[in-house]
Short mmCIF file of C-alpha atoms in Angstrom, two decimals:
data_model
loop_
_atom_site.label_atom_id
_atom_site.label_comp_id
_atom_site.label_asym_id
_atom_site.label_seq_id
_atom_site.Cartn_x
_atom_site.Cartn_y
_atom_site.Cartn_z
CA UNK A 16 77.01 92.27 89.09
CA UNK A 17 75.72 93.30 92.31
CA UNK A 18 77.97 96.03 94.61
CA UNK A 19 76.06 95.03 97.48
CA UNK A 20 75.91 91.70 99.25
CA UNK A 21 74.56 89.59 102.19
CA UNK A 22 76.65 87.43 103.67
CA UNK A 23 75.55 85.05 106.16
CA UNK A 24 77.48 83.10 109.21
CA UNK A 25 76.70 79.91 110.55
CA UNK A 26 77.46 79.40 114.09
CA UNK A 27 76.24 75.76 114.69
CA UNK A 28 77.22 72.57 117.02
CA UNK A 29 78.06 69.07 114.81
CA UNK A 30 76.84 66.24 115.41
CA UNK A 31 80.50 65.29 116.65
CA UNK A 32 82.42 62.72 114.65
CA UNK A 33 78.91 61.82 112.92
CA UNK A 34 79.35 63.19 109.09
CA UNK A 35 76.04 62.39 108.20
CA UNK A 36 74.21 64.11 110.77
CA UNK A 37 76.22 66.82 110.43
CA UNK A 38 75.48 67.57 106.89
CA UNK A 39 71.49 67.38 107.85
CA UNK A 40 72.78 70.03 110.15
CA UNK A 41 74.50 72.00 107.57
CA UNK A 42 71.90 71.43 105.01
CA UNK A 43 69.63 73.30 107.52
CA UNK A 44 71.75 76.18 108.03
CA UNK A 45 72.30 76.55 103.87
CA UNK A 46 68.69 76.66 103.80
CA UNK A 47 67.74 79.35 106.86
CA UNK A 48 71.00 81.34 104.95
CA UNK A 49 68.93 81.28 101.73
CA UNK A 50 65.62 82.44 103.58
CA UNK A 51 67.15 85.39 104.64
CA UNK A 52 68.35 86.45 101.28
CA UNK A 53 72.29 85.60 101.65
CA UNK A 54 74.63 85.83 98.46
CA UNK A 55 77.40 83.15 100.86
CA UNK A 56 76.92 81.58 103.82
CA UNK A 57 80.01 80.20 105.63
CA UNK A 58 80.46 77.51 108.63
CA UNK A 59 83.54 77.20 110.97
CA UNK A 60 86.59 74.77 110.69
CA UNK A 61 86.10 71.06 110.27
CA UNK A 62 82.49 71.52 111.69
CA UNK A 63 81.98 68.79 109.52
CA UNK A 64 81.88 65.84 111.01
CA UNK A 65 84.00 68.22 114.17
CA UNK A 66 87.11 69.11 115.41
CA UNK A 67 89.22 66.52 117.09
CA UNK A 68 88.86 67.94 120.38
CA UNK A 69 90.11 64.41 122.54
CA UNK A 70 93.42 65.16 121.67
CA UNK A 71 94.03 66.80 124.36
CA UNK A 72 91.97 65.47 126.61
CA UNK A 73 92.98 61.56 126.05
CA UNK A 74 96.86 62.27 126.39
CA UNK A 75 97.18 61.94 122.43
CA UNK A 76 100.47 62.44 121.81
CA UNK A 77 101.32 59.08 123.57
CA UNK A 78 102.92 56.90 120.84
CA UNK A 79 101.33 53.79 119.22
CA UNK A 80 98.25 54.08 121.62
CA UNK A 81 95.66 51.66 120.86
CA UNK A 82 92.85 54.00 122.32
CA UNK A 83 94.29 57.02 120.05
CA UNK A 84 94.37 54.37 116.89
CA UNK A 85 90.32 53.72 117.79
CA UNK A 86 89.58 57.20 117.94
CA UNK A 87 91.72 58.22 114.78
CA UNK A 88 89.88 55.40 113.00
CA UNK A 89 86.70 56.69 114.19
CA UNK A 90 87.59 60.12 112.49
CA UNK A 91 88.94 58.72 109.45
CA UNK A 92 85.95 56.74 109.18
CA UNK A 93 83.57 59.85 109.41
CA UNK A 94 86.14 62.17 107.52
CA UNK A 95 84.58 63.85 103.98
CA UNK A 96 85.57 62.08 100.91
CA UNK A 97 85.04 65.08 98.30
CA UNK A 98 85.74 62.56 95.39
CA UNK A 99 83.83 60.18 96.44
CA UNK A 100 80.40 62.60 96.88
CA UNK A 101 80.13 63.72 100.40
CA UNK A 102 79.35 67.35 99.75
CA UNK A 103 77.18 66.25 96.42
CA UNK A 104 74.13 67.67 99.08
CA UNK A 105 75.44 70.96 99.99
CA UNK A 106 76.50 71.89 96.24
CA UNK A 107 73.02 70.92 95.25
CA UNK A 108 71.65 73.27 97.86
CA UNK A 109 74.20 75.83 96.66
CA UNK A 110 72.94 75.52 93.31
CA UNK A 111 68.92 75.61 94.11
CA UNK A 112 69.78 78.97 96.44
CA UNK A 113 71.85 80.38 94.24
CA UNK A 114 74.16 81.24 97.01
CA UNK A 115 77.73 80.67 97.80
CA UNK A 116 79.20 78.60 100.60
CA UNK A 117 82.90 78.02 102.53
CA UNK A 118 82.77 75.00 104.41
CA UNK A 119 85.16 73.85 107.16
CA UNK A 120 85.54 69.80 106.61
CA UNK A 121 88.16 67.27 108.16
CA UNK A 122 88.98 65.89 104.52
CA UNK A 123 89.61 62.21 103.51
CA UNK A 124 91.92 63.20 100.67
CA UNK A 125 91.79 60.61 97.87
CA UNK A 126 94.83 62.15 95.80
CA UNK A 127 96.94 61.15 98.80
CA UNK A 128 95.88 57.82 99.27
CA UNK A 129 92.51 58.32 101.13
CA UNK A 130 93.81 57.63 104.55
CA UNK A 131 95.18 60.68 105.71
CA UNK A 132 93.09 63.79 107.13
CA UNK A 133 93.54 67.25 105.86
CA UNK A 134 91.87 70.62 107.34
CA UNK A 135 90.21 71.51 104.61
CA UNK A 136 88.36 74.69 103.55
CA UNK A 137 86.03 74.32 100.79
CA UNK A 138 84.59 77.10 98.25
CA UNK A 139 81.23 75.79 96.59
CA UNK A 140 79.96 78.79 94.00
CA UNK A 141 76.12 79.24 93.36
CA UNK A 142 76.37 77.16 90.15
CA UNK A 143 76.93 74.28 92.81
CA UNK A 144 80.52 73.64 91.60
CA UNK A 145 83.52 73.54 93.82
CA UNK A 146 85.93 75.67 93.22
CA UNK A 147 88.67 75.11 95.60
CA UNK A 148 89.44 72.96 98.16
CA UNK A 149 92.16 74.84 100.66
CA UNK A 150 93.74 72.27 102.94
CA UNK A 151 95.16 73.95 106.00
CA UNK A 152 99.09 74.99 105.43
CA UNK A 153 99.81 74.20 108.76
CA UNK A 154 98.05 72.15 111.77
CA UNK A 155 98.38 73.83 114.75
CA UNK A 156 100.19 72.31 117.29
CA UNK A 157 98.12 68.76 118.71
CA UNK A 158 96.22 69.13 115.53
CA UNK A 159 99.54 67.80 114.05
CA UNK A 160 98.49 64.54 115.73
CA UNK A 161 95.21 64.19 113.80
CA UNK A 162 96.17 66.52 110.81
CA UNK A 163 98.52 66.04 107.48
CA UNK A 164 99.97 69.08 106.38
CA UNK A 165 98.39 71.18 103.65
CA UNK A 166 99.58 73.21 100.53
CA UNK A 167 99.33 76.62 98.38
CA UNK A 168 96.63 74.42 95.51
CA UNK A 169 94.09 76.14 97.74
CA UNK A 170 95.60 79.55 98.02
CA UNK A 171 92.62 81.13 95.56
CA UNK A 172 89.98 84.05 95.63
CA UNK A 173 86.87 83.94 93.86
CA UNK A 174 84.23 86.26 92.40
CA UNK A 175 80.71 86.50 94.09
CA UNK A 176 79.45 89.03 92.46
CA UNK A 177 81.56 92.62 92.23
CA UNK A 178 83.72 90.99 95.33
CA UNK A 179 86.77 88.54 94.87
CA UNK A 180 86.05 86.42 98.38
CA UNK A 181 89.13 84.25 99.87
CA UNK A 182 89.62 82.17 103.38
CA UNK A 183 91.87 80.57 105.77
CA UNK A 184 91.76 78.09 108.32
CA UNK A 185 92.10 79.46 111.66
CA UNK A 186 95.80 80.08 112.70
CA UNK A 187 96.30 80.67 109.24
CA UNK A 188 94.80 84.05 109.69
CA UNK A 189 97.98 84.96 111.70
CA UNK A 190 100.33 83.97 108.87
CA UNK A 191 101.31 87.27 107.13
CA UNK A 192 102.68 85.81 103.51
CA UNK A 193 99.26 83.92 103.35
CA UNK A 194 97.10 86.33 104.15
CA UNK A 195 99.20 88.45 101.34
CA UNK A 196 98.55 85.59 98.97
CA UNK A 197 95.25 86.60 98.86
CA UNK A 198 95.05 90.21 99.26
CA UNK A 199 97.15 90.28 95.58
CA UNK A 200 94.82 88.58 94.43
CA UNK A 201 91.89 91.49 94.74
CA UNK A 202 90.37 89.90 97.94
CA UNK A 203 87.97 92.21 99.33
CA UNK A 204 85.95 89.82 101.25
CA UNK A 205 88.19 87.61 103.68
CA UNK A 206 86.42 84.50 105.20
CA UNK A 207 88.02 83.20 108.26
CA UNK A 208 86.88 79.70 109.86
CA UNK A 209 87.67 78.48 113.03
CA UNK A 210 86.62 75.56 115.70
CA UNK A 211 85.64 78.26 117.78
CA UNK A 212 86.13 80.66 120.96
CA UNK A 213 85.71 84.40 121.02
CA UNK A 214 89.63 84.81 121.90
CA UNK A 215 90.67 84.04 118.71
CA UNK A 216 88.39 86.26 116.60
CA UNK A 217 87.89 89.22 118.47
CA UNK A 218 90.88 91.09 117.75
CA UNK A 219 92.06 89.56 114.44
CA UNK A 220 89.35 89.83 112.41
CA UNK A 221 89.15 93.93 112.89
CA UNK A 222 93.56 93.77 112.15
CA UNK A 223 92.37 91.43 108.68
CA UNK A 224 90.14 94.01 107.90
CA UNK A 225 91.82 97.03 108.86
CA UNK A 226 94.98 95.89 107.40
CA UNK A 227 93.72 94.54 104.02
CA UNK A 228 90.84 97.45 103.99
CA UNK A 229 88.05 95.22 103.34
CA UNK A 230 85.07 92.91 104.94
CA UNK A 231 85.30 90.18 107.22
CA UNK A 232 83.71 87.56 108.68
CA UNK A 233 84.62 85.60 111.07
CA UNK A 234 82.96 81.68 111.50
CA UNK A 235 83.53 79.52 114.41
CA UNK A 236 81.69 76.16 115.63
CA UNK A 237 79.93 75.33 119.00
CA UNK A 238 80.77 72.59 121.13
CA UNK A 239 79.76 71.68 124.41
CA UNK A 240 80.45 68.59 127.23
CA UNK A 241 76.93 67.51 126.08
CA UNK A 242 77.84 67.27 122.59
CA UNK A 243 79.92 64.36 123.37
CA UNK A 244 77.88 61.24 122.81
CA UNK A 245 78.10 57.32 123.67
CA UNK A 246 78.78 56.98 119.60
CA UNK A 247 81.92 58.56 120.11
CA UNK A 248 84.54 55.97 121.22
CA UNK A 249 86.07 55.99 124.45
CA UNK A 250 82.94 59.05 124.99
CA UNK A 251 83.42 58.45 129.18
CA UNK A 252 87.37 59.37 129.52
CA UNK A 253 86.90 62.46 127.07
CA UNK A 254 83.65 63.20 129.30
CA UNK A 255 85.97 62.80 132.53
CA UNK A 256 88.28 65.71 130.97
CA UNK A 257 86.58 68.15 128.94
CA UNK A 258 84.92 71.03 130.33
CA UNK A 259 81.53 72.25 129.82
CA UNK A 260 82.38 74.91 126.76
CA UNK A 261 84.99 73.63 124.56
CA UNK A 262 84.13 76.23 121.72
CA UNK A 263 81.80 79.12 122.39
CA UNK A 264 81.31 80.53 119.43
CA UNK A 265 82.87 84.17 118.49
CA UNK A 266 81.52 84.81 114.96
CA UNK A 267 81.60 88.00 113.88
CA UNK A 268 81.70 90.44 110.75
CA UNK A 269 84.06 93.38 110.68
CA UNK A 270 83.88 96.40 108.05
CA UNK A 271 87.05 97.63 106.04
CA UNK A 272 87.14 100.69 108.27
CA UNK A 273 87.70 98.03 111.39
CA UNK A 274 84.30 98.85 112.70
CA UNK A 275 81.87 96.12 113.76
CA UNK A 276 78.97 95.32 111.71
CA UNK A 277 78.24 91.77 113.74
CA UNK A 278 80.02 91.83 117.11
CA UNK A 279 81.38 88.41 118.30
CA UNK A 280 78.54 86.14 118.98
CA UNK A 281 78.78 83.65 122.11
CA UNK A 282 77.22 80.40 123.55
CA UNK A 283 74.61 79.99 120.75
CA UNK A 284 73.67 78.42 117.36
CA UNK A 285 72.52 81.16 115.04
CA UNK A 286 72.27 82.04 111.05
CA UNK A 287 73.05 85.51 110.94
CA UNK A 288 73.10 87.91 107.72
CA UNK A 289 74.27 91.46 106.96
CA UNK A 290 74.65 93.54 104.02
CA UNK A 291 77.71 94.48 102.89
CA UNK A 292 78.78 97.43 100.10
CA UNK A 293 81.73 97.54 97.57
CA UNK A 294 81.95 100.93 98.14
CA UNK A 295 82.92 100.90 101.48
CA UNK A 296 85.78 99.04 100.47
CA UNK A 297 86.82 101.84 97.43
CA UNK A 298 86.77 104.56 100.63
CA UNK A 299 89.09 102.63 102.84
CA UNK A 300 91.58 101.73 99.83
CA UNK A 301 91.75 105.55 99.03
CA UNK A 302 94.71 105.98 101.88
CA UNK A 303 96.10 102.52 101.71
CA UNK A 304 96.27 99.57 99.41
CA UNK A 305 98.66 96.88 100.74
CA UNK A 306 98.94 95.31 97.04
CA UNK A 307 98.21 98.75 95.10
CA UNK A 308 99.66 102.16 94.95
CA UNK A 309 101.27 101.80 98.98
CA UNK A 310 102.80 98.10 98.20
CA UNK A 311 106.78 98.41 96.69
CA UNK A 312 107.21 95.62 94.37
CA UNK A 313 110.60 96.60 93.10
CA UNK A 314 111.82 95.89 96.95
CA UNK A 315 109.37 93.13 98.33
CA UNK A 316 107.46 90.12 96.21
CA UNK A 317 106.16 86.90 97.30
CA UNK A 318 106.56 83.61 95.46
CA UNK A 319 103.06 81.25 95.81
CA UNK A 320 103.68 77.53 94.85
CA UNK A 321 99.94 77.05 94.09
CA UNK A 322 100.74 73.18 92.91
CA UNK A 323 98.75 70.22 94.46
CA UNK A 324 101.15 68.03 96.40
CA UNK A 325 101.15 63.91 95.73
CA UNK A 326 103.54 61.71 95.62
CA UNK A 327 102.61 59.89 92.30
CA UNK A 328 102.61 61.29 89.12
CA UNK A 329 101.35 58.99 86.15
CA UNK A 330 102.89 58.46 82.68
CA UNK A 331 100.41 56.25 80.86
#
């Protein structure tokens, strides 16, 4: 297995609310990830088909609003169905590359009916095979409007090579017994996604890696006013509201020593690969290991319920 890596971010727009062009966006990025030699390439949170940014912009918390039932329809409507084959071309392009990929998707969850929408962080391995869908623990405040509420099924790291590589969907980052899930696990590459903005990744991602002592990169989307299209319904009231940068960007890749290797990137769609060592990891852990020789197990432990949630279990 190889000690050293490249590891690739994707800072791109969607096509917002359109899944299919989307994925011919993503497709494009897997493959530009794969020219330059990556090992994983990761996207930001529900790039695919985009993050419901009209919440807050269409007064969305107003109750049994027929203009918020059109637009959640519209989302639902465009939302991935993993079951029913959405991602079949990404895992294929996995597969032909030989890479890895985390994918940010607003997920049409069939186990819970098929009508809800989960924040959803997906792990594809370079076989092609997904490994673990991670649906965001908890929506972050108007997301709750467009959002169900996750669980620990996703809670998993995976090997790429020497590394063990986890993730979390952006505010998740901040959650310390989450994060810790992970790091017990032997993460030593942490993938964090987010809709975007340079605020929200410029300090945490050096704390992840300086507290954990290993890689990380940071993913966020790109969405401008101009991304908003006549497709999208009720396009000329979220228009009226939004501002010209809704998400610029902030993708970045921090070292275990906290250093930058890829400073936060801004205002631009860009495939971007760096090399990173196992070794440099070893170093850092040499004065502190949060789950090794400096954690205390006989005083503090953490209990992960890593079971899927339904509602329905069968007895045929």
């Amino acid at each position: 297995m190889k000690e050293s890596i490249n590891v690739a971010l994707a800072q791109i727009a969607p096509v917002w609310l359109n899944k299919k062009q989307t994925l011919l966006k993503i497709e494009a990025a897997v493959s530009e990830a794969a020219a330059q030699k990556a090992n994983l390439v990761a996207f930001g949170e529900t790039v695919l088909p985009g993050y419901p940014f009209w919440i807050e912009l269409t007064d969305g918390a107003r109750f049994n609003s027929s203009l918020q039932k059109e637009l959640f329809s519209h989302y639902l409507k465009e939302a991935v169905n993993i079951d029913g084959g959405d991602l079949e071309p990404v895992c294929a392009l996995a597969k032909k590359y030989r890479l890895a990929v985390y994918l940010g998707c607003a997920e049409r969850a069939q186990d819970r009916a098929g009508h809800s929408i989960y924040c959803s962080m997906v792990y594809i391995n370079a076989d092609g095979v997904i490994c673990s869908v991670h649906r965001k623990l908890m929506p972050t405040y108007e997301e709750r409007l467009a959002w169900s509420i996750g669980d620990g099924n996703g809670l998993q790291v995976h090997p790429l090579e020497a590394f063990s590589v986890g993730g979390l969907n952006c505010w998740e980052n901040w959650m310390p017994l989450a994060r810790t899930a992970l790091y017990a696990q032997g993460e030593n590459l942490h993938v964090a996604i987010w809709p975007g903005n340079k605020r929200n990744t410029v300090d945490l991602t050096r704390h992840i890696a300086l507290e954990n002592r290993m890689f990380v990169l940071s993913v966020s989307g790109l969405m401008l006013k101009e991304h908003i299209t006549p497709a999208v319904p009720h396009s000329e009231l979220i228009l009226k509201n939004a501002s010209e940068i809704l998400a610029d960007g902030g993708s970045c890749l921090a070292a275990p020593d906290g250093s930058w290797i890829i400073e936060p990137i801004v205002g631009m769609e860009i495939v971007k690969t760096a090399e990173i060592h196992l070794n440099d990891v070893r170093k850092e852990r040499h004065n502190f290991d949060p789950s090794g020789h400096y954690s205390r197990p006989d005083v503090l432990q953490l209990t992960v319920n890593r079971k899927r949630q339904t509602i329905i279990n069968f007895e045929d």
